[in-house]
Short mmCIF file of C-alpha atoms and ligand atoms in Angstrom, two decimals:
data_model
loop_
_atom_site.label_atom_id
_atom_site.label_comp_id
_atom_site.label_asym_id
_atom_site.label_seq_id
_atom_site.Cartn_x
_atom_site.Cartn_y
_atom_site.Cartn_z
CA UNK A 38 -24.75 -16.32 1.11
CA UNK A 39 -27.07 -18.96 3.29
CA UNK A 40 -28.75 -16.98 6.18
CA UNK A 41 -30.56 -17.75 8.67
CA UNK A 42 -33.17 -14.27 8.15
CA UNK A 43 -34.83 -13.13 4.99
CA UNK A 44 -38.48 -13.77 5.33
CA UNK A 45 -39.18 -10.34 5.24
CA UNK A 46 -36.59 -9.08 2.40
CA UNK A 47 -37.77 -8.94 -1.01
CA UNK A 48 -34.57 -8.03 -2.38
CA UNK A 49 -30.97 -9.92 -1.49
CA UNK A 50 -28.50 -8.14 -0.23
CA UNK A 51 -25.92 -6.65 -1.59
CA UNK A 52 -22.25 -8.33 -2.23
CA UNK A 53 -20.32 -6.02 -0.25
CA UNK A 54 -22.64 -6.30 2.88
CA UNK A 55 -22.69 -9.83 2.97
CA UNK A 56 -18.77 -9.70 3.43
CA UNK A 57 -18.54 -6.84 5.73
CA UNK A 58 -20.70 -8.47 7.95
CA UNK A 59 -19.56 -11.89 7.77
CA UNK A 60 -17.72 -13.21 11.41
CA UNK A 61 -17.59 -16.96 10.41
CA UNK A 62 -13.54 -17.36 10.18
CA UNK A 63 -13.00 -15.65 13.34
CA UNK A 64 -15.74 -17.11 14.83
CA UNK A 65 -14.23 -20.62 14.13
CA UNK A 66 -12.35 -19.86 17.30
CA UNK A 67 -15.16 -20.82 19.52
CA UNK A 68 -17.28 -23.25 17.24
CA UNK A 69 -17.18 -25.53 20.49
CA UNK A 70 -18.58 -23.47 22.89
CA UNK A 71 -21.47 -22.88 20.46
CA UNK A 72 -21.85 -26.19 20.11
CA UNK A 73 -21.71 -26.97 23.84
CA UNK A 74 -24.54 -24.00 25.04
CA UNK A 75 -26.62 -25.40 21.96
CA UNK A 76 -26.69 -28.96 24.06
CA UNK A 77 -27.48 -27.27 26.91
CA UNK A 78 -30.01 -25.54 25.02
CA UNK A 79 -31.66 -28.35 23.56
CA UNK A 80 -32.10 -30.02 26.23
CA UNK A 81 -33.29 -27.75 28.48
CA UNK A 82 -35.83 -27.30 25.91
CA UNK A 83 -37.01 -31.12 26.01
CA UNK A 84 -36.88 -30.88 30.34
CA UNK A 85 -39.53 -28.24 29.48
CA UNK A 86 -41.50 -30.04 26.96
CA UNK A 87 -41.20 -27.05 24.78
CA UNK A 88 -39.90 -29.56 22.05
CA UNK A 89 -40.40 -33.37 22.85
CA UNK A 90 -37.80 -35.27 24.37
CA UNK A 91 -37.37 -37.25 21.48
CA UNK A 92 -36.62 -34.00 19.45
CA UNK A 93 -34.28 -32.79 22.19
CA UNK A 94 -32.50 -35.98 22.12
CA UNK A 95 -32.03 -36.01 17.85
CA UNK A 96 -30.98 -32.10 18.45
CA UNK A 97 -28.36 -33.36 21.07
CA UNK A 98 -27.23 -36.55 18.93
CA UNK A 99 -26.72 -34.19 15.41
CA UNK A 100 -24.82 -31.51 17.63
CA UNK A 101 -22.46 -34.03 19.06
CA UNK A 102 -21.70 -35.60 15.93
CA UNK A 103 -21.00 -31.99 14.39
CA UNK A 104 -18.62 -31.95 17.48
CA UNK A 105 -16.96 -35.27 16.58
CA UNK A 106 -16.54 -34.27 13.16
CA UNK A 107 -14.84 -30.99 13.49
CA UNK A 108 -15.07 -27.60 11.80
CA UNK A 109 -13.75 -28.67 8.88
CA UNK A 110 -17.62 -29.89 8.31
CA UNK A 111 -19.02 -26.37 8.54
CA UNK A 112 -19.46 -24.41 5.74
CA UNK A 113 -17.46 -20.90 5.22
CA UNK A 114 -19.82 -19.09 3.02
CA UNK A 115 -22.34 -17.95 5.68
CA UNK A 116 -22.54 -15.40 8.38
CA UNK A 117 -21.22 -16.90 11.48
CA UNK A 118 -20.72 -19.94 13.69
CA UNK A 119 -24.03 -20.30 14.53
CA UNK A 120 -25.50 -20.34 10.89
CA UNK A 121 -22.95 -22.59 9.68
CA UNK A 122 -23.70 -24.95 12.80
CA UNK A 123 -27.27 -24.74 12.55
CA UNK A 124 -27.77 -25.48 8.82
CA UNK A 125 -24.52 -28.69 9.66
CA UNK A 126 -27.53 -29.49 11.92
CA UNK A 127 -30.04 -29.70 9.74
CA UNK A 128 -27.81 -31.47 7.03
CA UNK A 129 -27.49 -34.61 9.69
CA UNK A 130 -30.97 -34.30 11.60
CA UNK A 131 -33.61 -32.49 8.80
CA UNK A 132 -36.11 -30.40 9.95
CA UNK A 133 -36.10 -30.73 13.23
CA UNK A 134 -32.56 -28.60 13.61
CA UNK A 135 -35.24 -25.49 12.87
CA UNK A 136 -36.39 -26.54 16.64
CA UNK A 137 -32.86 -25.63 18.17
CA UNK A 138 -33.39 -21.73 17.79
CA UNK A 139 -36.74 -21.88 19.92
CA UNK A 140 -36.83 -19.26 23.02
CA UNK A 141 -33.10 -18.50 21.83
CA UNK A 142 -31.37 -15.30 19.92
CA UNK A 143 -27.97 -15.32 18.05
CA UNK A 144 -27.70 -12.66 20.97
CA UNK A 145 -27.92 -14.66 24.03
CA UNK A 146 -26.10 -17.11 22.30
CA UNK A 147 -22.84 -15.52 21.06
CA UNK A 148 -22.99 -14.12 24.34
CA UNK A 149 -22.98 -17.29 25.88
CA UNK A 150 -20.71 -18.68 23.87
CA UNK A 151 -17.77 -15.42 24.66
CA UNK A 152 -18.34 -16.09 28.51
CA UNK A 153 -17.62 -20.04 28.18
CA UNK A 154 -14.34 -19.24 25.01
CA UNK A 155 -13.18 -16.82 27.74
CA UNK A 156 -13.37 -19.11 30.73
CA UNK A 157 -11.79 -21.93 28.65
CA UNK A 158 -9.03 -19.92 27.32
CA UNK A 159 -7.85 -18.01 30.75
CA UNK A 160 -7.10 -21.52 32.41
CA UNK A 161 -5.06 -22.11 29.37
CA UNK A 162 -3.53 -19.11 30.08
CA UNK A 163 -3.18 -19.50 33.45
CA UNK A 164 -1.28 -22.86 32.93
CA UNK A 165 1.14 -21.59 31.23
CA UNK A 166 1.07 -18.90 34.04
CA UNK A 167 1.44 -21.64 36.70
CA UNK A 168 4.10 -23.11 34.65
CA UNK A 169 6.25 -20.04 34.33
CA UNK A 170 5.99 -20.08 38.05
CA UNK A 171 7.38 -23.04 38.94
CA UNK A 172 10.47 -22.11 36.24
CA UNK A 173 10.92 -19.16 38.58
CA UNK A 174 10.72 -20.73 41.46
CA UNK A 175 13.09 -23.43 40.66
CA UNK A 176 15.83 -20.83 39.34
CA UNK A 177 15.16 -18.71 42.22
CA UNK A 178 15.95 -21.75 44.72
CA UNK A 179 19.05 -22.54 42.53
CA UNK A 180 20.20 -19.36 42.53
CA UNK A 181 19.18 -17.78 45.80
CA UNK A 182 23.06 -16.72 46.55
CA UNK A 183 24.32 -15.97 43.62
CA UNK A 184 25.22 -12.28 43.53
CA UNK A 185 24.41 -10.08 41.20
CA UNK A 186 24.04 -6.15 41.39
CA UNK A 187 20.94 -4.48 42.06
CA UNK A 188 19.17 -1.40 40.35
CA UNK A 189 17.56 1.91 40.67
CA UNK A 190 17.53 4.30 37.74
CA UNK A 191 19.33 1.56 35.69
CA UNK A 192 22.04 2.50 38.23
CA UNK A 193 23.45 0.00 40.56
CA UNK A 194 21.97 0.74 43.95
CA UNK A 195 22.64 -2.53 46.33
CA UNK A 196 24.29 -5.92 46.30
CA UNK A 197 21.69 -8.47 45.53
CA UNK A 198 21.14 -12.31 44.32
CA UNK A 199 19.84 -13.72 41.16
CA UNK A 200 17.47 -15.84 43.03
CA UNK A 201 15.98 -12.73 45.09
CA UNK A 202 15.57 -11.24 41.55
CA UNK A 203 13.82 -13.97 39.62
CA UNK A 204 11.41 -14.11 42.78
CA UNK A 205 10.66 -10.76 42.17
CA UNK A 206 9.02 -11.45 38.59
CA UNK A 207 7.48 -14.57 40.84
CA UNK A 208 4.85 -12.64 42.79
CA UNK A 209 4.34 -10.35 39.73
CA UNK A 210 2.80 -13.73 38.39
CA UNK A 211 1.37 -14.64 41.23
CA UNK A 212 -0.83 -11.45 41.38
CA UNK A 213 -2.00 -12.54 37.72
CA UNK A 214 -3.59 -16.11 38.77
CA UNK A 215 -5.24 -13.69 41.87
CA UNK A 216 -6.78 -11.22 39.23
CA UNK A 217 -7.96 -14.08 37.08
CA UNK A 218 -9.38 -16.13 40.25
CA UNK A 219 -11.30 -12.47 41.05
CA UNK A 220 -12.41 -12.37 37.19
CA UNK A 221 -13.54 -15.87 36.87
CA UNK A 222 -15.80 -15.08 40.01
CA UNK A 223 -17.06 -11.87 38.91
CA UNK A 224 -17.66 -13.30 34.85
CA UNK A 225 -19.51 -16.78 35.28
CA UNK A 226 -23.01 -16.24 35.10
CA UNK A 227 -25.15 -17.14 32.61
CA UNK A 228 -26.95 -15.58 29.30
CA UNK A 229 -28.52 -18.15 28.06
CA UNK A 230 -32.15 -17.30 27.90
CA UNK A 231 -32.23 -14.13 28.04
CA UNK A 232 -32.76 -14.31 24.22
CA UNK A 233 -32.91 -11.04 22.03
CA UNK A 234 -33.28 -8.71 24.97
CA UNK A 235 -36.34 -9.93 26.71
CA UNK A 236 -36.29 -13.13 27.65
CA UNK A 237 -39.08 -15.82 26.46
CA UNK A 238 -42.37 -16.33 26.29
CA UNK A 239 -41.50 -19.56 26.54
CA UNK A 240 -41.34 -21.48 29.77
CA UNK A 241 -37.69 -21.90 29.63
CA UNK A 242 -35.54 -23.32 32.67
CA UNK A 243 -32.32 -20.82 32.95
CA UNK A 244 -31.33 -22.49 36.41
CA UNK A 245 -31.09 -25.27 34.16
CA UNK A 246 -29.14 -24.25 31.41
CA UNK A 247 -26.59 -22.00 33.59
CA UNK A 248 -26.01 -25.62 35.60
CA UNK A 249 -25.13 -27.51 33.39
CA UNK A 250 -22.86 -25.17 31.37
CA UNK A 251 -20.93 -24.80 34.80
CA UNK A 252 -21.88 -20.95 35.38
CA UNK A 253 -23.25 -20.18 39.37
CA UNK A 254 -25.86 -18.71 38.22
CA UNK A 255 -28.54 -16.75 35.48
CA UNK A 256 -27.98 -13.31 34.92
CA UNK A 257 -30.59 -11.74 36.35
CA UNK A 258 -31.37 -9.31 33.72
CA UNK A 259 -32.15 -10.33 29.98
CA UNK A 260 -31.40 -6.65 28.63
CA UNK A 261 -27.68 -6.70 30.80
CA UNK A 262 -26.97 -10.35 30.00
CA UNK A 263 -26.98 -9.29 26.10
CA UNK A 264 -25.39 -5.99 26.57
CA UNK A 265 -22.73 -6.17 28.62
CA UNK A 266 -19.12 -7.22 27.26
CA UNK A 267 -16.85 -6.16 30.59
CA UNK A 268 -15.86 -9.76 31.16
CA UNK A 269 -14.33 -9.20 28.16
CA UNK A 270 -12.70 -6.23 28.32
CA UNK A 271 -11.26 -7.81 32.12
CA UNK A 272 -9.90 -10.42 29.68
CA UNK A 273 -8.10 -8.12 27.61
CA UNK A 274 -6.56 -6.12 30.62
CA UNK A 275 -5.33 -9.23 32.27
CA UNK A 276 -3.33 -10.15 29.06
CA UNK A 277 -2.70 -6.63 28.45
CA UNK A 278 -1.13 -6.86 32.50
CA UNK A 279 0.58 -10.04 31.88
CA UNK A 280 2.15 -8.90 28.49
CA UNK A 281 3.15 -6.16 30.37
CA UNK A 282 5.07 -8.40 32.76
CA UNK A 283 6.29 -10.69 29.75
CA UNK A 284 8.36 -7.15 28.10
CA UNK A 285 9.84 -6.22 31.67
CA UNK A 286 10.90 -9.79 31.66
CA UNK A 287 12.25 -9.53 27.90
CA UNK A 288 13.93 -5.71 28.65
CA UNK A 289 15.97 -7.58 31.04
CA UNK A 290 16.76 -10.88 29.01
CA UNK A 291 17.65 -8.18 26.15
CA UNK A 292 20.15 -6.28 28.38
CA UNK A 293 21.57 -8.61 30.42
CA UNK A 294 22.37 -10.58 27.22
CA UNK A 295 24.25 -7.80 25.98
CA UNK A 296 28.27 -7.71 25.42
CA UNK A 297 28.13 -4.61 27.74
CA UNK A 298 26.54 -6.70 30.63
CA UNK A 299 27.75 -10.55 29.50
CA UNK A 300 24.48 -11.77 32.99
CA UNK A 301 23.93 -14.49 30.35
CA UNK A 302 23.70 -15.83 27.13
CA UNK A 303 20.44 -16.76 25.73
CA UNK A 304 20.75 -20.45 23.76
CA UNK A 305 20.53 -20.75 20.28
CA UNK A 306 16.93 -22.10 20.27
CA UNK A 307 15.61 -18.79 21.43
CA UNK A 308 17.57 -16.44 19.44
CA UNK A 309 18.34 -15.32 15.58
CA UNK A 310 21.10 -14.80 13.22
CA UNK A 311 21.83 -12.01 11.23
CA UNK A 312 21.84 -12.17 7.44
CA UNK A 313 25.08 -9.92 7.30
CA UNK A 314 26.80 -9.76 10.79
CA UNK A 315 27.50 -13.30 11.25
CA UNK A 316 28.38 -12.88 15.01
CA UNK A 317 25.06 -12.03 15.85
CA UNK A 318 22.78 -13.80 18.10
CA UNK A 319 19.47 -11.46 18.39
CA UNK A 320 16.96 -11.86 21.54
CA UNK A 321 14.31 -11.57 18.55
CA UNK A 322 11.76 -12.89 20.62
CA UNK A 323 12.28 -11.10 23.72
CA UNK A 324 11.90 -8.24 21.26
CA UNK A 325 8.65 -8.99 19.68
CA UNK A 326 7.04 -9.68 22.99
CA UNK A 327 8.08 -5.97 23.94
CA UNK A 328 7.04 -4.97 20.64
CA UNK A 329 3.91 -6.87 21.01
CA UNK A 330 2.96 -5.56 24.33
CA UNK A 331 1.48 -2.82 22.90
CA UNK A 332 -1.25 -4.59 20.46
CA UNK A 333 -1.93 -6.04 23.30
CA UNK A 334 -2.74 -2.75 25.72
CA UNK A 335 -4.27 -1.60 22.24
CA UNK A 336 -6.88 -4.54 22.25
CA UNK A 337 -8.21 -3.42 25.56
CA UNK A 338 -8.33 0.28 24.11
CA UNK A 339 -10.36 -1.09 21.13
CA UNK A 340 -12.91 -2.47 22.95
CA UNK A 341 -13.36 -0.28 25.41
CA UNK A 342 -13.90 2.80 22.70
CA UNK A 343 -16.10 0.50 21.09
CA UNK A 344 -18.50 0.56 24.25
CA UNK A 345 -18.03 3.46 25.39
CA UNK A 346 -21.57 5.31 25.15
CA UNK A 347 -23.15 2.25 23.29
CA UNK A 348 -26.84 1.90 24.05
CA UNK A 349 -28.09 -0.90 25.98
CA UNK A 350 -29.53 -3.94 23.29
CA UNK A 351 -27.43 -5.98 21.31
CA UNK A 352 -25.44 -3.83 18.66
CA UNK A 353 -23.82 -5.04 16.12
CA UNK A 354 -20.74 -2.88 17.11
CA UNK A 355 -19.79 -5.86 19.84
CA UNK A 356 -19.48 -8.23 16.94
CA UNK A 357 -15.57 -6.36 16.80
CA UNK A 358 -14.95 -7.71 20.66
CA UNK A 359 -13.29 -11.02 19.24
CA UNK A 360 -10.81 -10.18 17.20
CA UNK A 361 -8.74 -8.11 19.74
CA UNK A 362 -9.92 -10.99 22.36
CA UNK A 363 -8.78 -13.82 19.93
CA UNK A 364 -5.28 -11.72 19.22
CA UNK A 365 -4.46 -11.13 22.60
CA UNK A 366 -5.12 -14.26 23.85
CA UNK A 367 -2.67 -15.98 21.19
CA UNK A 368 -0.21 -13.65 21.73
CA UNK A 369 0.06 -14.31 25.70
CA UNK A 370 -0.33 -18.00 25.36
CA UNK A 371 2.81 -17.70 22.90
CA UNK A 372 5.02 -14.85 24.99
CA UNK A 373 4.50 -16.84 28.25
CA UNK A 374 5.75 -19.85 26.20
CA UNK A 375 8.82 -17.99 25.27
CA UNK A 376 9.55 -16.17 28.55
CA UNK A 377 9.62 -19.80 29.98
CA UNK A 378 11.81 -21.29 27.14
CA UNK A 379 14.29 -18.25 27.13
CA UNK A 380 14.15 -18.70 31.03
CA UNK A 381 14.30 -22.01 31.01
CA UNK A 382 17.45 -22.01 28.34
CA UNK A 383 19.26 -19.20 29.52
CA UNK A 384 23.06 -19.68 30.49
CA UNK A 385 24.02 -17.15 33.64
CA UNK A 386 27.03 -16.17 34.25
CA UNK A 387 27.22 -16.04 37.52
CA UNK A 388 31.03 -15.28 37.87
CA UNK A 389 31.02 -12.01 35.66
CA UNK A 390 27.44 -11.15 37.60
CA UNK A 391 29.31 -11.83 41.25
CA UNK A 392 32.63 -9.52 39.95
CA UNK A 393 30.55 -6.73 38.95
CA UNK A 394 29.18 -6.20 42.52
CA UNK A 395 32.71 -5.07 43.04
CA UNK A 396 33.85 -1.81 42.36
CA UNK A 397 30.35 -0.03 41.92
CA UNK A 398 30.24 1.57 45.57
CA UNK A 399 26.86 -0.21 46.02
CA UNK A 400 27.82 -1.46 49.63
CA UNK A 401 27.52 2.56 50.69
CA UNK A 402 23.87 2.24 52.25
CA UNK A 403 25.23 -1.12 54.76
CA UNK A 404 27.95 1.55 55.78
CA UNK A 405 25.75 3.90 56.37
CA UNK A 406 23.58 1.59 58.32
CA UNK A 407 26.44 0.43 60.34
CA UNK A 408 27.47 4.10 61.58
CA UNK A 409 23.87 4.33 62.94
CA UNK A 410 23.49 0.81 64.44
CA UNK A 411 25.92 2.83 66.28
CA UNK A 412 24.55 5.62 67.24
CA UNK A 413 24.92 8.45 64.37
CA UNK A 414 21.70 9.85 62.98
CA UNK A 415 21.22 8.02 59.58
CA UNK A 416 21.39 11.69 57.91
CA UNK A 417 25.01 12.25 59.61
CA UNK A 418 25.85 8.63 58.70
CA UNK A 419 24.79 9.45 55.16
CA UNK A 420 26.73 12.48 54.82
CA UNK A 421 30.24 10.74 56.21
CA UNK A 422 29.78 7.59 53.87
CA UNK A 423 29.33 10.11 51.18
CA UNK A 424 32.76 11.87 52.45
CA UNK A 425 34.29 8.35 52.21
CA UNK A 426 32.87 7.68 48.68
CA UNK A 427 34.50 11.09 47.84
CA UNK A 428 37.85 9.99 48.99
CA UNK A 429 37.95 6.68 47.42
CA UNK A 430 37.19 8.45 44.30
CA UNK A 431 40.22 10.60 45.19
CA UNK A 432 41.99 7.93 45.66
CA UNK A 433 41.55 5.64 42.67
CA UNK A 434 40.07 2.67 44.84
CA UNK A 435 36.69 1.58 45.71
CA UNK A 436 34.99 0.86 49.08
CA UNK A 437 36.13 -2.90 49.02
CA UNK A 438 39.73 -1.72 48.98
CA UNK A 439 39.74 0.09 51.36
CA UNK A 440 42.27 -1.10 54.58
CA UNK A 441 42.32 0.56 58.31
CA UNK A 442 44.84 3.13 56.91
CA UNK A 443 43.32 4.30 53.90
CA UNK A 444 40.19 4.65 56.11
CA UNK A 445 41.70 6.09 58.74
CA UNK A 446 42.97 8.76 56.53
CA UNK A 447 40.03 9.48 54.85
CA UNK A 448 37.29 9.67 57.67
CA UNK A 449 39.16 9.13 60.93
CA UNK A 450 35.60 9.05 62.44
CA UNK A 451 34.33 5.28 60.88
CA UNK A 452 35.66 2.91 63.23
CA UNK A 453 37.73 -0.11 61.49
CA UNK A 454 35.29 -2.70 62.37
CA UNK A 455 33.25 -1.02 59.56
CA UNK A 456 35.22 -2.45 57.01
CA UNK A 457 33.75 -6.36 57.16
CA UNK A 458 30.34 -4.55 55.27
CA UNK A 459 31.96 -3.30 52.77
CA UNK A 460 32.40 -6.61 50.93
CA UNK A 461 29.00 -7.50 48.61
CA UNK A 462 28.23 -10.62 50.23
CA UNK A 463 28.05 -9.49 53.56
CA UNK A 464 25.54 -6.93 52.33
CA UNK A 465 23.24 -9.37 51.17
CA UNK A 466 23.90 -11.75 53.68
CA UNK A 467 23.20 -8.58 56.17
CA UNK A 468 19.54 -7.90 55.00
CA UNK A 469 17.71 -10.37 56.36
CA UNK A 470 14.49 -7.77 57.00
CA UNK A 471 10.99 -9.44 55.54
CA UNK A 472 11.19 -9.94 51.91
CA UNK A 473 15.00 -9.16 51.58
CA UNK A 474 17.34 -10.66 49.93
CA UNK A 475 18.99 -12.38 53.08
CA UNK A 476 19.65 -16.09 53.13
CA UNK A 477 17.17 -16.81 55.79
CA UNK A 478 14.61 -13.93 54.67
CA UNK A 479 14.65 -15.14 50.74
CA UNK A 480 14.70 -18.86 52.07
CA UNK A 481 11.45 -17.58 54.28
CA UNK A 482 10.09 -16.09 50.68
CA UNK A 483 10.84 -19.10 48.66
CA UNK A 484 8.78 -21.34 51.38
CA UNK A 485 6.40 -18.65 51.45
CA UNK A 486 6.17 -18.64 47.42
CA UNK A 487 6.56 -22.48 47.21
CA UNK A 488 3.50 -23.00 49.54
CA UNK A 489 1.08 -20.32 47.67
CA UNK A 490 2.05 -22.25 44.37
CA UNK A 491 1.14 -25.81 45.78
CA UNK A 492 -2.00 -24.58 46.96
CA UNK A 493 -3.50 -22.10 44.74
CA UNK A 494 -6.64 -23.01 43.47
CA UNK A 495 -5.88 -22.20 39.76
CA UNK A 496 -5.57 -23.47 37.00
CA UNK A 497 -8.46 -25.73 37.56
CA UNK A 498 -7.09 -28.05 34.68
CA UNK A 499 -5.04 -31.27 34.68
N1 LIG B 572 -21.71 -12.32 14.86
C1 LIG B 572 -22.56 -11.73 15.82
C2 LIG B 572 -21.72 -11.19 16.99
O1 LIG B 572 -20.63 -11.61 17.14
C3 LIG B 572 -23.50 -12.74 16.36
C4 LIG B 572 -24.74 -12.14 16.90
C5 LIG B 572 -25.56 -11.60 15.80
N2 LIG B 572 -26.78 -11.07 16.27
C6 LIG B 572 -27.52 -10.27 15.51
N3 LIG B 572 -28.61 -9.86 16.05
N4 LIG B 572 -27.18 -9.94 14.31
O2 LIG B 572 -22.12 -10.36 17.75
#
């Protein structure tokens, strides 16, 4: 295997180690950014006069046509990216390439090169993020009163609307473009320079290089900039957070899909067959996201055991940060896609969602809130609705059926007026208190949403 060490070996190595070590496939992932600190690099260098301008500039031209001509160019039977772009290098430019490496360590670089894939990547992310967003938004508008029932315990608690539930999973996306702004902040500083673990001897410009590769600034410390891998790990735990999301999201597509609950039918783009029950139509991919969630909270586990005690320096150990990085950003780029396409797809129905309001007692609490508008302590309020639930049960009827009579002879104490409540879409249309499901509260919230999403600052893509 083609290295870019040996000097100092007198034997080769053996077979076995060559392969263990080897990083190149994976690596592939973020040939680019090598490519693009290496410009930076190079000419930073030739602004120095460390290598001549004219050097810089054949460095710069042999690295950009590596660029144009794709990975397919580099060679797979090296160590990593950066051997199999350096020796490209010296294939189009000679000897010269053997300049590129001055005042520079694979460990500043592949360092470098992480902070820029993971910067690149989470705007990806955060598109598709954005995107979802406006899905929700858009449903939640169009469905702001259409009732469906609302849970606690996987019980049905209160009377509430498919839009005011889709907002819901909204903000929970919302909070994920805030925790990537914060990350963004707290990751973009620069490497480069810092070399092995001790900066140069070299009179090397890091302003320079941390410019024009779009970080705000140097890290300060050579022996920190190649050591630390947190930005990372903040990657992992935001997809980690967001797959978390994505399976709440795909519980509920999977349940409300079911015969049991008939909320909606998912279309035939987003779901499977069965090879013997020919009926079936199987929220696969809702499933796999769920099931998927946890490699995901697993590749932030991974990484964080494997620094967990390790000594300050560059270790070999951090080679194993990309694969769970690389994983678990594919896999939230491709559940996002697939919330928002099952979303997107999804026939409600918003008749069988209305008619199960009825019938489940879950306008109790708004007749217990009437009593004490009134006057009765909530707790005494409480306790007669409960006496009313009791006799309906007696009864064989539910709260909506009740008349004066019925009520009358069941609590004589709950004046008749109380019975306008009792119908679901009064309930809703009754809690109007900040960030309910009232018409005028959840058309407040959808403003409220609707502004946040045409102004927040991510993604900073077209
Ligand atoms: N493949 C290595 C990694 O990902 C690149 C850095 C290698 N540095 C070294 N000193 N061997 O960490």
């Amino acid at each position: 295997m083609k290295k870019l060490w040996g000097g100092a070996f007198g034997e080769r190595t053996d077979e076995l180690v060559d392969r263990f070590g080897q990083s190149i496939e994976t690596d592939l992932n973020f040939w680019q950014e090598d490519i693009i600190g290496s410009v930076a690099h190079a000419r930073m260098l030739g602004a120095c006069g460390i290598i001549s301008q004219e050097e810089a500039q054949q460095l710069i031209d042999g690295l950009e046509k590596i660029h144009e001509q794709g990975p397919n160019y580099l060679r797979l039977d090296v160590e990593d990216v950066h051997t199999a772009i350096e020796m490209r290098l010296g294939e189009l430019v000679g000897e010269v390439a053997g300049k590129l490496h001055t005042a520079r360590s694979r460990n500043d670089q592949v360092a470098t090169d992480t902070r820029l894939f993971v910067h690149n990547e989470l705007l990806l992310v955060l598109d598709l993020v954005k995107k979802l967003q406006g899905l929700l938004l858009e449903k939640g508008d169009q469905y702001r009163s259409a009732l469906m029932p609302g849970y606690t315990h996987q019980q049905r608690a209160q009377p509430i609307t498919l839009g005011f539930h889709l907002m819901a999973h909204f903000w929970a996306f919302q909070r994920h473009g805030w925790r990537a702004e914060r990350l963004f902040d707290l990751a973009n500083y620069s490497p480069l320079g810092a070399a092995a673990l001790a900066g140069s001897t070299f009179p090397i410009d890091r302003d320079m290089t941390s410019r024009e590769l779009g970080f705000t600034a140097p890290i300060p410390n050579a022996l920190d900039a190649t050591s630390d891998r947190s930005y990372i790990m903040d990657a992992l735990h935001l997809c980690a957070l967001i797959m978390i999301d994505l399976s709440r999201v795909s519980q509920e597509l999977i349940l409300f899909s079911t015969r049991e609950f008939g909320f909606l039918r998912l279309s035939d783009t987003v779901t499977t067959g069965s090879s013997i029950m020919p009926q079936k139509r199987n929220p696969d991919m809702a499933e796999l996201i769920r099931g998927r969630t946890g490699r995901a909270i697993a590749n932030w586990t991974t990484l964080a055991t494997t620094m967990k005690a390790l000594p300050l320096g560059y270790n070999r150990d951090t080679q194993e940060d990309k694969p769970p990085l690389f994983d678990s950003l594919r896999k939230v780029r491709d559940s996002i896609k697939l919330v928002h396409l099952m979303i997107e797809s999804a026939e409600w129905d918003l008749e069988k969602m209305a008619s199960s309001v009825r019938g489940d007692f879950s306008t109790a609490t708004d007749l217990a809130d009437f009593l004490a508008t009134n006057g009765l302590p909530f707790r005494q309020a409480h306790e007669l609705v409960g006496q009313v639930v009791r006799g309906c049960d007696a009864k064989g009827i539910t709260l909506e059926d009740l008349t004066v009579e019925t009520l009358r002879d069941i609590a004589p104490e709950v004046p008749a007026e109380a019975l306008s409540v009792l119908q679901p879409e009064n309930s809703v249309r009754r809690r109007e208190s900040l960030g309910g499901p009232g018409p005028n509260a959840l058309g407040a919230q959808i403003e409220h949403a609707r502004r946040i999403y045409e102004v927040s600052g991510f993604p900073a893509i077209a």
